[in-house]
Amino acid sequence: MANETIKIPDLGGVDEVVVLEILVKVGDEVSVDQPLMSLESEKASMDVPCDRVGTVSEILLKPGDKVREGDDCARLTTQAATEAMTEKSAPTKVDSQPSTTTPSQVAVAKQPQSISTTVKPLHPIAQKSSSEYSAEKAYASPTVRRLARQLGIDLQAVPATGPAGRVTQDDLVTVVLARQQVLPNATTAAPSTSWQDPTKFGPCEPKKLGKIKNATAKAMTQSWANVVHVTQFDRVDITELEAYRCEHKDALKAQSIRLTMLAFNIKALAPALKKHPNVNASYQQAEKTRWEKGYYHIGFAVDTPGGLVVPVIQNVDQLSVIAIAKQLADLSQKARAGELTPRDMTGASFTVSSLGGLGGEFFTPIVNQPQSAILGISRAEHQPIWDGKTFNPRLMLPLSLSYDHRVIDGAEAMRFLNDYMSELKTLVQLDLNASSL
Ligand code: CAO
């Protein structure tokens, strides 16, 4: 038996690196090439591989320590007879090439930290082929990257709990357990522990969610887990605009056109979005890029017997209020009849959700990914508004703008909302009989 010291190997020209994660503990039996700890320089991370067989007797470093080539990092108890006759290993560089390993049965217990379960193949949603794999963009040690690749987990979708947003092995285990046992369809949420058998407390009836409600549940879970939601509330004075709408709505009704406030709400979006392209955008996390769209396709939430669907009115910047009102009616009718096609429901750059016909005040709509903002509209009500001398009854429309704070700052959101409210008020100047509307 001998007690031997493992040293920090050649760092490939880097003077000093930081210890990120210790991957073994005292008492672990380790083998040749097994990573003992992860190190990080400014631009890359690397593992310190073990260069012999033995049992860890002491760990001499901790996360956050700064180390140089030749520093002691751990001690092993070894038996001369079992010492590996290998050359001193170099540190393992970040492996940015996709592995050729197909995600399949992987014995996690072979990995450091002795995770003892044998992981079965993942649910298909959790798997990615190695060619699709792009984990090099995520923040994790090479060991965790390798393990994620073997398990078919997209590192970028894993909620990280490690230092500085680093994905750890435990985070991967959480995802695997959540997918296998608790949330077979979820991609990012943590396991729920709140389920209780409701029949223990009284009569109840199980109702399976239909296709639309399932799709909504999945999209909302993903958005809730990934988007950094903030909701900004405000009220806009639509007294004149509502009077204007009422002036025209009966004549239009005679032509079978239903002119609701929502058509005006949608009409005012295009000029406001043009002024604030970051609100009409999608965030591509992997590339740290915001895609600002040069088109104004507005999705609107429709409440149908089967659940919520979101048809899209394309190019609203080129449509009159009346054309928007017609499309609102046509698409809502198709939605409620279950006749929407995929083309009717794709490509939105921004979404509105109006509960104005039903009541309520403010609410917190959930961003419809991959968009970065959504406008909630509630029921307009008369309120006493102070004009400096007296209170006047004004019709105030409550607005709730939810946005992704990764893409849009609070001040930007407020500036957008201010411009939107101004645009809405200017619509009273439209000539509703003109063909150019
Ligand atoms: N304030 C006051 N009254 C309003 C209003 C508002 N903000 N919005 C609509 N109304 C009125 C309408 O003017 C209409 O009255 P009139 O017939 O006198 O004109 C009445 O309420 C009913 O309107 P509507 O809801 O049928 O029509 P709409 O164009 O406003 O909305 C649609 C169409 C499809 C968006 C709506 O029917 C709908 O499905 N809303 C639900 C959306 C939803 O579920 N959102 C939640 C998503 S998050 O879970």
GROMACS .gro file of C-alpha atoms in nm, residues 41 44 47 49 78 103 111 116 136 165 197 273 343-344 365 373 407 414-415 426:
model
   20
   41SER     CA    1  -0.973   2.909  -1.715
   44ALA     CA    2  -1.227   2.678  -2.136
   47ASP     CA    3  -1.105   1.781  -1.613
   49PRO     CA    4  -0.804   1.281  -1.486
   78THR     CA    5  -0.267   0.269  -0.404
  103PRO     CA    6  -2.834   0.752  -2.611
  111GLN     CA    7  -1.974   0.803  -1.351
  116SER     CA    8  -2.625   0.417  -0.821
  136GLU     CA    9  -2.093   2.311  -2.596
  165GLY     CA   10  -2.516   2.906  -1.336
  197ASP     CA   11  -5.503   1.089  -0.400
  273LEU     CA   12  -4.399   4.727  -3.253
  343ARG     CA   13  -5.100   2.757  -4.126
  344ASP     CA   14  -5.372   2.961  -3.944
  365PRO     CA   15  -5.061   3.646  -1.944
  373ALA     CA   16  -4.405   3.955  -2.515
  407VAL     CA   17  -3.486   4.026  -2.402
  414MET     CA   18  -4.288   5.076  -2.048
  415ARG     CA   19  -4.181   5.287  -2.346
  426THR     CA   20  -5.493   5.820  -3.260
   0.00000   0.00000   0.00000
